[in-house]
Amino acid sequence: MSNNECNPNITLIYEYADQALKDLDQSINRLTTKLGVVLGFDAALIRFFSSLPDRSVAVNIDALDISLECNSCLLLKILTGV
């Protein structure tokens, strides 16, 4: 094989590798953006829950003599609009 025959193959390999790296970089950027959104949302939820008073909702089951205090019950009530 002469150098003239190898050059198109080398160019093709280089272009393929370059495109693969660009695609990987774009994928990492998209993933970083999604992770930032998730972390921001988590921070907002933590801030929301930290401002809730203790024992915000009491769940009483009189038949079994059980009383529970939970913040997640309050969140469920807020989300369902009850």
PDB file of N, CA and C in Angstrom:
ATOM      1  N   MET A   1       0.828  -1.175   0.000  1.00  0.00           N
ATOM      2  CA  MET A   1       0.000   0.000   0.000  1.00  0.00           C
ATOM      3  C   MET A   1       0.875   1.242   0.000  1.00  0.00           C
ATOM      4  N   SER A   2       0.507   2.192  -0.797  1.00  0.00           N
ATOM      5  CA  SER A   2       1.280   3.421  -0.851  1.00  0.00           C
ATOM      6  C   SER A   2       0.700   4.436   0.128  1.00  0.00           C
ATOM      7  N   ASN A   3       1.411   5.529   0.331  1.00  0.00           N
ATOM      8  CA  ASN A   3       0.961   6.578   1.247  1.00  0.00           C
ATOM      9  C   ASN A   3      -0.336   7.225   0.770  1.00  0.00           C
ATOM     10  N   ASN A   4      -0.526   7.302  -0.540  1.00  0.00           N
ATOM     11  CA  ASN A   4      -1.739   7.910  -1.077  1.00  0.00           C
ATOM     12  C   ASN A   4      -2.977   7.090  -0.749  1.00  0.00           C
ATOM     13  N   GLU A   5      -2.838   5.780  -0.669  1.00  0.00           N
ATOM     14  CA  GLU A   5      -3.968   4.928  -0.342  1.00  0.00           C
ATOM     15  C   GLU A   5      -4.277   4.951   1.156  1.00  0.00           C
ATOM     16  N   CYS A   6      -3.287   5.162   2.006  1.00  0.00           N
ATOM     17  CA  CYS A   6      -3.477   5.172   3.465  1.00  0.00           C
ATOM     18  C   CYS A   6      -4.067   6.480   3.963  1.00  0.00           C
ATOM     19  N   ASN A   7      -3.764   7.583   3.308  1.00  0.00           N
ATOM     20  CA  ASN A   7      -4.212   8.895   3.790  1.00  0.00           C
ATOM     21  C   ASN A   7      -5.726   9.006   3.914  1.00  0.00           C
ATOM     22  N   PRO A   8      -6.528   8.549   2.951  1.00  0.00           N
ATOM     23  CA  PRO A   8      -7.986   8.655   3.156  1.00  0.00           C
ATOM     24  C   PRO A   8      -8.463   7.823   4.351  1.00  0.00           C
ATOM     25  N   ASN A   9      -7.859   6.677   4.588  1.00  0.00           N
ATOM     26  CA  ASN A   9      -8.251   5.858   5.740  1.00  0.00           C
ATOM     27  C   ASN A   9      -7.904   6.543   7.047  1.00  0.00           C
ATOM     28  N   ILE A  10      -6.725   7.115   7.094  1.00  0.00           N
ATOM     29  CA  ILE A  10      -6.309   7.813   8.314  1.00  0.00           C
ATOM     30  C   ILE A  10      -7.204   9.023   8.551  1.00  0.00           C
ATOM     31  N   THR A  11      -7.522   9.746   7.505  1.00  0.00           N
ATOM     32  CA  THR A  11      -8.408  10.908   7.621  1.00  0.00           C
ATOM     33  C   THR A  11      -9.792  10.471   8.100  1.00  0.00           C
ATOM     34  N   LEU A  12     -10.300   9.384   7.547  1.00  0.00           N
ATOM     35  CA  LEU A  12     -11.602   8.871   7.953  1.00  0.00           C
ATOM     36  C   LEU A  12     -11.603   8.459   9.425  1.00  0.00           C
ATOM     37  N   ILE A  13     -10.569   7.787   9.866  1.00  0.00           N
ATOM     38  CA  ILE A  13     -10.462   7.375  11.273  1.00  0.00           C
ATOM     39  C   ILE A  13     -10.394   8.599  12.178  1.00  0.00           C
ATOM     40  N   TYR A  14      -9.607   9.594  11.770  1.00  0.00           N
ATOM     41  CA  TYR A  14      -9.484  10.807  12.577  1.00  0.00           C
ATOM     42  C   TYR A  14     -10.833  11.529  12.677  1.00  0.00           C
ATOM     43  N   GLU A  15     -11.541  11.676  11.556  1.00  0.00           N
ATOM     44  CA  GLU A  15     -12.826  12.364  11.563  1.00  0.00           C
ATOM     45  C   GLU A  15     -13.855  11.613  12.412  1.00  0.00           C
ATOM     46  N   TYR A  16     -13.827  10.293  12.342  1.00  0.00           N
ATOM     47  CA  TYR A  16     -14.756   9.490  13.152  1.00  0.00           C
ATOM     48  C   TYR A  16     -14.456   9.665  14.642  1.00  0.00           C
ATOM     49  N   ALA A  17     -13.186   9.599  15.013  1.00  0.00           N
ATOM     50  CA  ALA A  17     -12.803   9.767  16.419  1.00  0.00           C
ATOM     51  C   ALA A  17     -13.135  11.174  16.902  1.00  0.00           C
ATOM     52  N   ASP A  18     -12.906  12.171  16.059  1.00  0.00           N
ATOM     53  CA  ASP A  18     -13.211  13.552  16.427  1.00  0.00           C
ATOM     54  C   ASP A  18     -14.714  13.734  16.649  1.00  0.00           C
ATOM     55  N   GLN A  19     -15.524  13.180  15.770  1.00  0.00           N
ATOM     56  CA  GLN A  19     -16.980  13.278  15.921  1.00  0.00           C
ATOM     57  C   GLN A  19     -17.461  12.527  17.164  1.00  0.00           C
ATOM     58  N   ALA A  20     -16.866  11.385  17.445  1.00  0.00           N
ATOM     59  CA  ALA A  20     -17.241  10.621  18.644  1.00  0.00           C
ATOM     60  C   ALA A  20     -16.929  11.418  19.907  1.00  0.00           C
ATOM     61  N   LEU A  21     -15.798  12.097  19.937  1.00  0.00           N
ATOM     62  CA  LEU A  21     -15.446  12.915  21.098  1.00  0.00           C
ATOM     63  C   LEU A  21     -16.385  14.113  21.241  1.00  0.00           C
ATOM     64  N   LYS A  22     -16.769  14.725  20.122  1.00  0.00           N
ATOM     65  CA  LYS A  22     -17.715  15.844  20.179  1.00  0.00           C
ATOM     66  C   LYS A  22     -19.071  15.380  20.704  1.00  0.00           C
ATOM     67  N   ASP A  23     -19.527  14.222  20.228  1.00  0.00           N
ATOM     68  CA  ASP A  23     -20.799  13.675  20.714  1.00  0.00           C
ATOM     69  C   ASP A  23     -20.744  13.376  22.205  1.00  0.00           C
ATOM     70  N   LEU A  24     -19.633  12.845  22.654  1.00  0.00           N
ATOM     71  CA  LEU A  24     -19.468  12.543  24.078  1.00  0.00           C
ATOM     72  C   LEU A  24     -19.463  13.820  24.906  1.00  0.00           C
ATOM     73  N   ASP A  25     -18.813  14.856  24.402  1.00  0.00           N
ATOM     74  CA  ASP A  25     -18.775  16.134  25.103  1.00  0.00           C
ATOM     75  C   ASP A  25     -20.179  16.738  25.207  1.00  0.00           C
ATOM     76  N   GLN A  26     -20.954  16.668  24.129  1.00  0.00           N
ATOM     77  CA  GLN A  26     -22.326  17.176  24.164  1.00  0.00           C
ATOM     78  C   GLN A  26     -23.181  16.381  25.153  1.00  0.00           C
ATOM     79  N   SER A  27     -22.980  15.085  25.193  1.00  0.00           N
ATOM     80  CA  SER A  27     -23.734  14.245  26.118  1.00  0.00           C
ATOM     81  C   SER A  27     -23.400  14.602  27.570  1.00  0.00           C
ATOM     82  N   ILE A  28     -22.140  14.838  27.837  1.00  0.00           N
ATOM     83  CA  ILE A  28     -21.723  15.225  29.188  1.00  0.00           C
ATOM     84  C   ILE A  28     -22.322  16.575  29.556  1.00  0.00           C
ATOM     85  N   ASN A  29     -22.348  17.513  28.615  1.00  0.00           N
ATOM     86  CA  ASN A  29     -22.939  18.830  28.884  1.00  0.00           C
ATOM     87  C   ASN A  29     -24.432  18.717  29.189  1.00  0.00           C
ATOM     88  N   ARG A  30     -25.155  17.884  28.442  1.00  0.00           N
ATOM     89  CA  ARG A  30     -26.582  17.686  28.714  1.00  0.00           C
ATOM     90  C   ARG A  30     -26.797  17.064  30.079  1.00  0.00           C
ATOM     91  N   LEU A  31     -25.967  16.094  30.412  1.00  0.00           N
ATOM     92  CA  LEU A  31     -26.092  15.422  31.699  1.00  0.00           C
ATOM     93  C   LEU A  31     -25.788  16.380  32.846  1.00  0.00           C
ATOM     94  N   THR A  32     -24.797  17.232  32.663  1.00  0.00           N
ATOM     95  CA  THR A  32     -24.452  18.220  33.683  1.00  0.00           C
ATOM     96  C   THR A  32     -25.609  19.192  33.901  1.00  0.00           C
ATOM     97  N   THR A  33     -26.248  19.598  32.823  1.00  0.00           N
ATOM     98  CA  THR A  33     -27.390  20.501  32.938  1.00  0.00           C
ATOM     99  C   THR A  33     -28.534  19.840  33.699  1.00  0.00           C
ATOM    100  N   LYS A  34     -28.839  18.601  33.367  1.00  0.00           N
ATOM    101  CA  LYS A  34     -29.909  17.884  34.067  1.00  0.00           C
ATOM    102  C   LYS A  34     -29.573  17.704  35.536  1.00  0.00           C
ATOM    103  N   LEU A  35     -28.323  17.402  35.832  1.00  0.00           N
ATOM    104  CA  LEU A  35     -27.916  17.232  37.223  1.00  0.00           C
ATOM    105  C   LEU A  35     -28.044  18.543  37.986  1.00  0.00           C
ATOM    106  N   GLY A  36     -27.717  19.653  37.346  1.00  0.00           N
ATOM    107  CA  GLY A  36     -27.870  20.961  37.981  1.00  0.00           C
ATOM    108  C   GLY A  36     -29.316  21.268  38.314  1.00  0.00           C
ATOM    109  N   VAL A  37     -30.221  20.909  37.399  1.00  0.00           N
ATOM    110  CA  VAL A  37     -31.642  21.129  37.643  1.00  0.00           C
ATOM    111  C   VAL A  37     -32.119  20.278  38.817  1.00  0.00           C
ATOM    112  N   VAL A  38     -31.707  19.028  38.853  1.00  0.00           N
ATOM    113  CA  VAL A  38     -32.107  18.137  39.948  1.00  0.00           C
ATOM    114  C   VAL A  38     -31.560  18.649  41.280  1.00  0.00           C
ATOM    115  N   LEU A  39     -30.312  19.070  41.307  1.00  0.00           N
ATOM    116  CA  LEU A  39     -29.735  19.584  42.553  1.00  0.00           C
ATOM    117  C   LEU A  39     -30.426  20.871  42.996  1.00  0.00           C
ATOM    118  N   GLY A  40     -30.770  21.727  42.054  1.00  0.00           N
ATOM    119  CA  GLY A  40     -31.493  22.951  42.402  1.00  0.00           C
ATOM    120  C   GLY A  40     -32.862  22.647  42.978  1.00  0.00           C
ATOM    121  N   PHE A  41     -33.562  21.702  42.370  1.00  0.00           N
ATOM    122  CA  PHE A  41     -34.871  21.312  42.874  1.00  0.00           C
ATOM    123  C   PHE A  41     -34.752  20.688  44.262  1.00  0.00           C
ATOM    124  N   ASP A  42     -33.738  19.853  44.470  1.00  0.00           N
ATOM    125  CA  ASP A  42     -33.520  19.254  45.785  1.00  0.00           C
ATOM    126  C   ASP A  42     -33.219  20.317  46.835  1.00  0.00           C
ATOM    127  N   ALA A  43     -32.430  21.308  46.459  1.00  0.00           N
ATOM    128  CA  ALA A  43     -32.110  22.382  47.403  1.00  0.00           C
ATOM    129  C   ALA A  43     -33.371  23.157  47.785  1.00  0.00           C
ATOM    130  N   ALA A  44     -34.252  23.379  46.804  1.00  0.00           N
ATOM    131  CA  ALA A  44     -35.499  24.080  47.101  1.00  0.00           C
ATOM    132  C   ALA A  44     -36.380  23.252  48.032  1.00  0.00           C
ATOM    133  N   LEU A  45     -36.438  21.946  47.802  1.00  0.00           N
ATOM    134  CA  LEU A  45     -37.224  21.078  48.689  1.00  0.00           C
ATOM    135  C   LEU A  45     -36.647  21.049  50.099  1.00  0.00           C
ATOM    136  N   ILE A  46     -35.332  20.985  50.203  1.00  0.00           N
ATOM    137  CA  ILE A  46     -34.705  20.988  51.532  1.00  0.00           C
ATOM    138  C   ILE A  46     -35.013  22.290  52.249  1.00  0.00           C
ATOM    139  N   ARG A  47     -34.957  23.398  51.511  1.00  0.00           N
ATOM    140  CA  ARG A  47     -35.274  24.696  52.108  1.00  0.00           C
ATOM    141  C   ARG A  47     -36.742  24.730  52.554  1.00  0.00           C
ATOM    142  N   PHE A  48     -37.617  24.177  51.731  1.00  0.00           N
ATOM    143  CA  PHE A  48     -39.034  24.136  52.077  1.00  0.00           C
ATOM    144  C   PHE A  48     -39.266  23.299  53.327  1.00  0.00           C
ATOM    145  N   PHE A  49     -38.680  22.111  53.370  1.00  0.00           N
ATOM    146  CA  PHE A  49     -38.885  21.229  54.515  1.00  0.00           C
ATOM    147  C   PHE A  49     -38.236  21.770  55.781  1.00  0.00           C
ATOM    148  N   SER A  50     -37.128  22.507  55.642  1.00  0.00           N
ATOM    149  CA  SER A  50     -36.484  23.035  56.842  1.00  0.00           C
ATOM    150  C   SER A  50     -37.315  24.141  57.479  1.00  0.00           C
ATOM    151  N   SER A  51     -38.158  24.798  56.685  1.00  0.00           N
ATOM    152  CA  SER A  51     -38.983  25.865  57.248  1.00  0.00           C
ATOM    153  C   SER A  51     -40.299  25.358  57.829  1.00  0.00           C
ATOM    154  N   LEU A  52     -40.595  24.076  57.651  1.00  0.00           N
ATOM    155  CA  LEU A  52     -41.816  23.519  58.232  1.00  0.00           C
ATOM    156  C   LEU A  52     -41.664  23.383  59.743  1.00  0.00           C
ATOM    157  N   PRO A  53     -42.726  23.638  60.459  1.00  0.00           N
ATOM    158  CA  PRO A  53     -42.648  23.437  61.913  1.00  0.00           C
ATOM    159  C   PRO A  53     -42.619  21.944  62.240  1.00  0.00           C
ATOM    160  N   ASP A  54     -42.088  21.632  63.397  1.00  0.00           N
ATOM    161  CA  ASP A  54     -42.088  20.238  63.827  1.00  0.00           C
ATOM    162  C   ASP A  54     -43.517  19.770  64.053  1.00  0.00           C
ATOM    163  N   ARG A  55     -43.737  18.502  63.821  1.00  0.00           N
ATOM    164  CA  ARG A  55     -45.056  17.893  64.004  1.00  0.00           C
ATOM    165  C   ARG A  55     -46.121  18.652  63.207  1.00  0.00           C
ATOM    166  N   SER A  56     -45.840  18.892  61.945  1.00  0.00           N
ATOM    167  CA  SER A  56     -46.741  19.693  61.137  1.00  0.00           C
ATOM    168  C   SER A  56     -48.076  19.018  60.894  1.00  0.00           C
ATOM    169  N   VAL A  57     -48.111  17.710  60.830  1.00  0.00           N
ATOM    170  CA  VAL A  57     -49.374  16.990  60.654  1.00  0.00           C
ATOM    171  C   VAL A  57     -49.365  15.797  61.603  1.00  0.00           C
ATOM    172  N   ALA A  58     -50.419  15.639  62.317  1.00  0.00           N
ATOM    173  CA  ALA A  58     -50.541  14.486  63.209  1.00  0.00           C
ATOM    174  C   ALA A  58     -51.573  13.542  62.621  1.00  0.00           C
ATOM    175  N   VAL A  59     -51.186  12.300  62.440  1.00  0.00           N
ATOM    176  CA  VAL A  59     -52.086  11.275  61.930  1.00  0.00           C
ATOM    177  C   VAL A  59     -52.493  10.414  63.119  1.00  0.00           C
ATOM    178  N   ASN A  60     -53.778  10.418  63.424  1.00  0.00           N
ATOM    179  CA  ASN A  60     -54.282   9.653  64.560  1.00  0.00           C
ATOM    180  C   ASN A  60     -55.166   8.521  64.066  1.00  0.00           C
ATOM    181  N   ILE A  61     -54.875   7.333  64.525  1.00  0.00           N
ATOM    182  CA  ILE A  61     -55.714   6.176  64.247  1.00  0.00           C
ATOM    183  C   ILE A  61     -56.247   5.719  65.596  1.00  0.00           C
ATOM    184  N   ASP A  62     -57.457   6.180  65.909  1.00  0.00           N
ATOM    185  CA  ASP A  62     -58.018   5.938  67.237  1.00  0.00           C
ATOM    186  C   ASP A  62     -58.307   4.468  67.488  1.00  0.00           C
ATOM    187  N   ALA A  63     -58.718   3.741  66.466  1.00  0.00           N
ATOM    188  CA  ALA A  63     -59.070   2.334  66.654  1.00  0.00           C
ATOM    189  C   ALA A  63     -57.864   1.514  67.114  1.00  0.00           C
ATOM    190  N   LEU A  64     -56.672   1.887  66.647  1.00  0.00           N
ATOM    191  CA  LEU A  64     -55.465   1.150  67.026  1.00  0.00           C
ATOM    192  C   LEU A  64     -54.627   1.895  68.059  1.00  0.00           C
ATOM    193  N   ASP A  65     -55.103   3.073  68.482  1.00  0.00           N
ATOM    194  CA  ASP A  65     -54.395   3.900  69.448  1.00  0.00           C
ATOM    195  C   ASP A  65     -52.985   4.236  68.952  1.00  0.00           C
ATOM    196  N   ILE A  66     -52.912   4.702  67.699  1.00  0.00           N
ATOM    197  CA  ILE A  66     -51.630   5.072  67.079  1.00  0.00           C
ATOM    198  C   ILE A  66     -51.686   6.550  66.714  1.00  0.00           C
ATOM    199  N   SER A  67     -50.640   7.264  67.020  1.00  0.00           N
ATOM    200  CA  SER A  67     -50.528   8.672  66.654  1.00  0.00           C
ATOM    201  C   SER A  67     -49.162   8.891  66.009  1.00  0.00           C
ATOM    202  N   LEU A  68     -49.157   9.454  64.807  1.00  0.00           N
ATOM    203  CA  LEU A  68     -47.913   9.686  64.078  1.00  0.00           C
ATOM    204  C   LEU A  68     -47.801  11.162  63.704  1.00  0.00           C
ATOM    205  N   GLU A  69     -46.609  11.705  63.792  1.00  0.00           N
ATOM    206  CA  GLU A  69     -46.347  13.049  63.296  1.00  0.00           C
ATOM    207  C   GLU A  69     -45.403  12.914  62.107  1.00  0.00           C
ATOM    208  N   CYS A  70     -45.797  13.492  60.982  1.00  0.00           N
ATOM    209  CA  CYS A  70     -44.906  13.357  59.831  1.00  0.00           C
ATOM    210  C   CYS A  70     -44.994  14.571  58.921  1.00  0.00           C
ATOM    211  N   ASN A  71     -43.837  14.993  58.405  1.00  0.00           N
ATOM    212  CA  ASN A  71     -43.782  16.085  57.440  1.00  0.00           C
ATOM    213  C   ASN A  71     -44.182  15.612  56.051  1.00  0.00           C
ATOM    214  N   SER A  72     -43.939  14.347  55.743  1.00  0.00           N
ATOM    215  CA  SER A  72     -44.302  13.851  54.415  1.00  0.00           C
ATOM    216  C   SER A  72     -45.818  13.832  54.238  1.00  0.00           C
ATOM    217  N   CYS A  73     -46.564  13.639  55.332  1.00  0.00           N
ATOM    218  CA  CYS A  73     -48.023  13.700  55.241  1.00  0.00           C
ATOM    219  C   CYS A  73     -48.461  15.103  54.838  1.00  0.00           C
ATOM    220  N   LEU A  74     -47.806  16.123  55.384  1.00  0.00           N
ATOM    221  CA  LEU A  74     -48.134  17.493  55.017  1.00  0.00           C
ATOM    222  C   LEU A  74     -47.819  17.733  53.543  1.00  0.00           C
ATOM    223  N   LEU A  75     -46.694  17.237  53.067  1.00  0.00           N
ATOM    224  CA  LEU A  75     -46.329  17.397  51.660  1.00  0.00           C
ATOM    225  C   LEU A  75     -47.373  16.737  50.764  1.00  0.00           C
ATOM    226  N   LEU A  76     -47.821  15.543  51.137  1.00  0.00           N
ATOM    227  CA  LEU A  76     -48.840  14.857  50.354  1.00  0.00           C
ATOM    228  C   LEU A  76     -50.154  15.644  50.342  1.00  0.00           C
ATOM    229  N   LYS A  77     -50.502  16.235  51.468  1.00  0.00           N
ATOM    230  CA  LYS A  77     -51.721  17.044  51.532  1.00  0.00           C
ATOM    231  C   LYS A  77     -51.596  18.271  50.637  1.00  0.00           C
ATOM    232  N   ILE A  78     -50.414  18.895  50.629  1.00  0.00           N
ATOM    233  CA  ILE A  78     -50.202  20.075  49.792  1.00  0.00           C
ATOM    234  C   ILE A  78     -50.266  19.686  48.306  1.00  0.00           C
ATOM    235  N   LEU A  79     -49.636  18.582  47.938  1.00  0.00           N
ATOM    236  CA  LEU A  79     -49.601  18.176  46.531  1.00  0.00           C
ATOM    237  C   LEU A  79     -50.969  17.746  46.023  1.00  0.00           C
ATOM    238  N   THR A  80     -51.762  17.106  46.884  1.00  0.00           N
ATOM    239  CA  THR A  80     -53.074  16.646  46.433  1.00  0.00           C
ATOM    240  C   THR A  80     -54.129  17.732  46.542  1.00  0.00           C
ATOM    241  N   GLY A  81     -53.824  18.816  47.239  1.00  0.00           N
ATOM    242  CA  GLY A  81     -54.766  19.927  47.355  1.00  0.00           C
ATOM    243  C   GLY A  81     -55.919  19.655  48.284  1.00  0.00           C
ATOM    244  N   VAL A  82     -55.763  18.732  49.205  1.00  0.00           N
ATOM    245  CA  VAL A  82     -56.830  18.395  50.153  1.00  0.00           C
ATOM    246  C   VAL A  82     -56.858  19.409  51.266  1.00  0.00           C
TER     247      VAL A  82
END
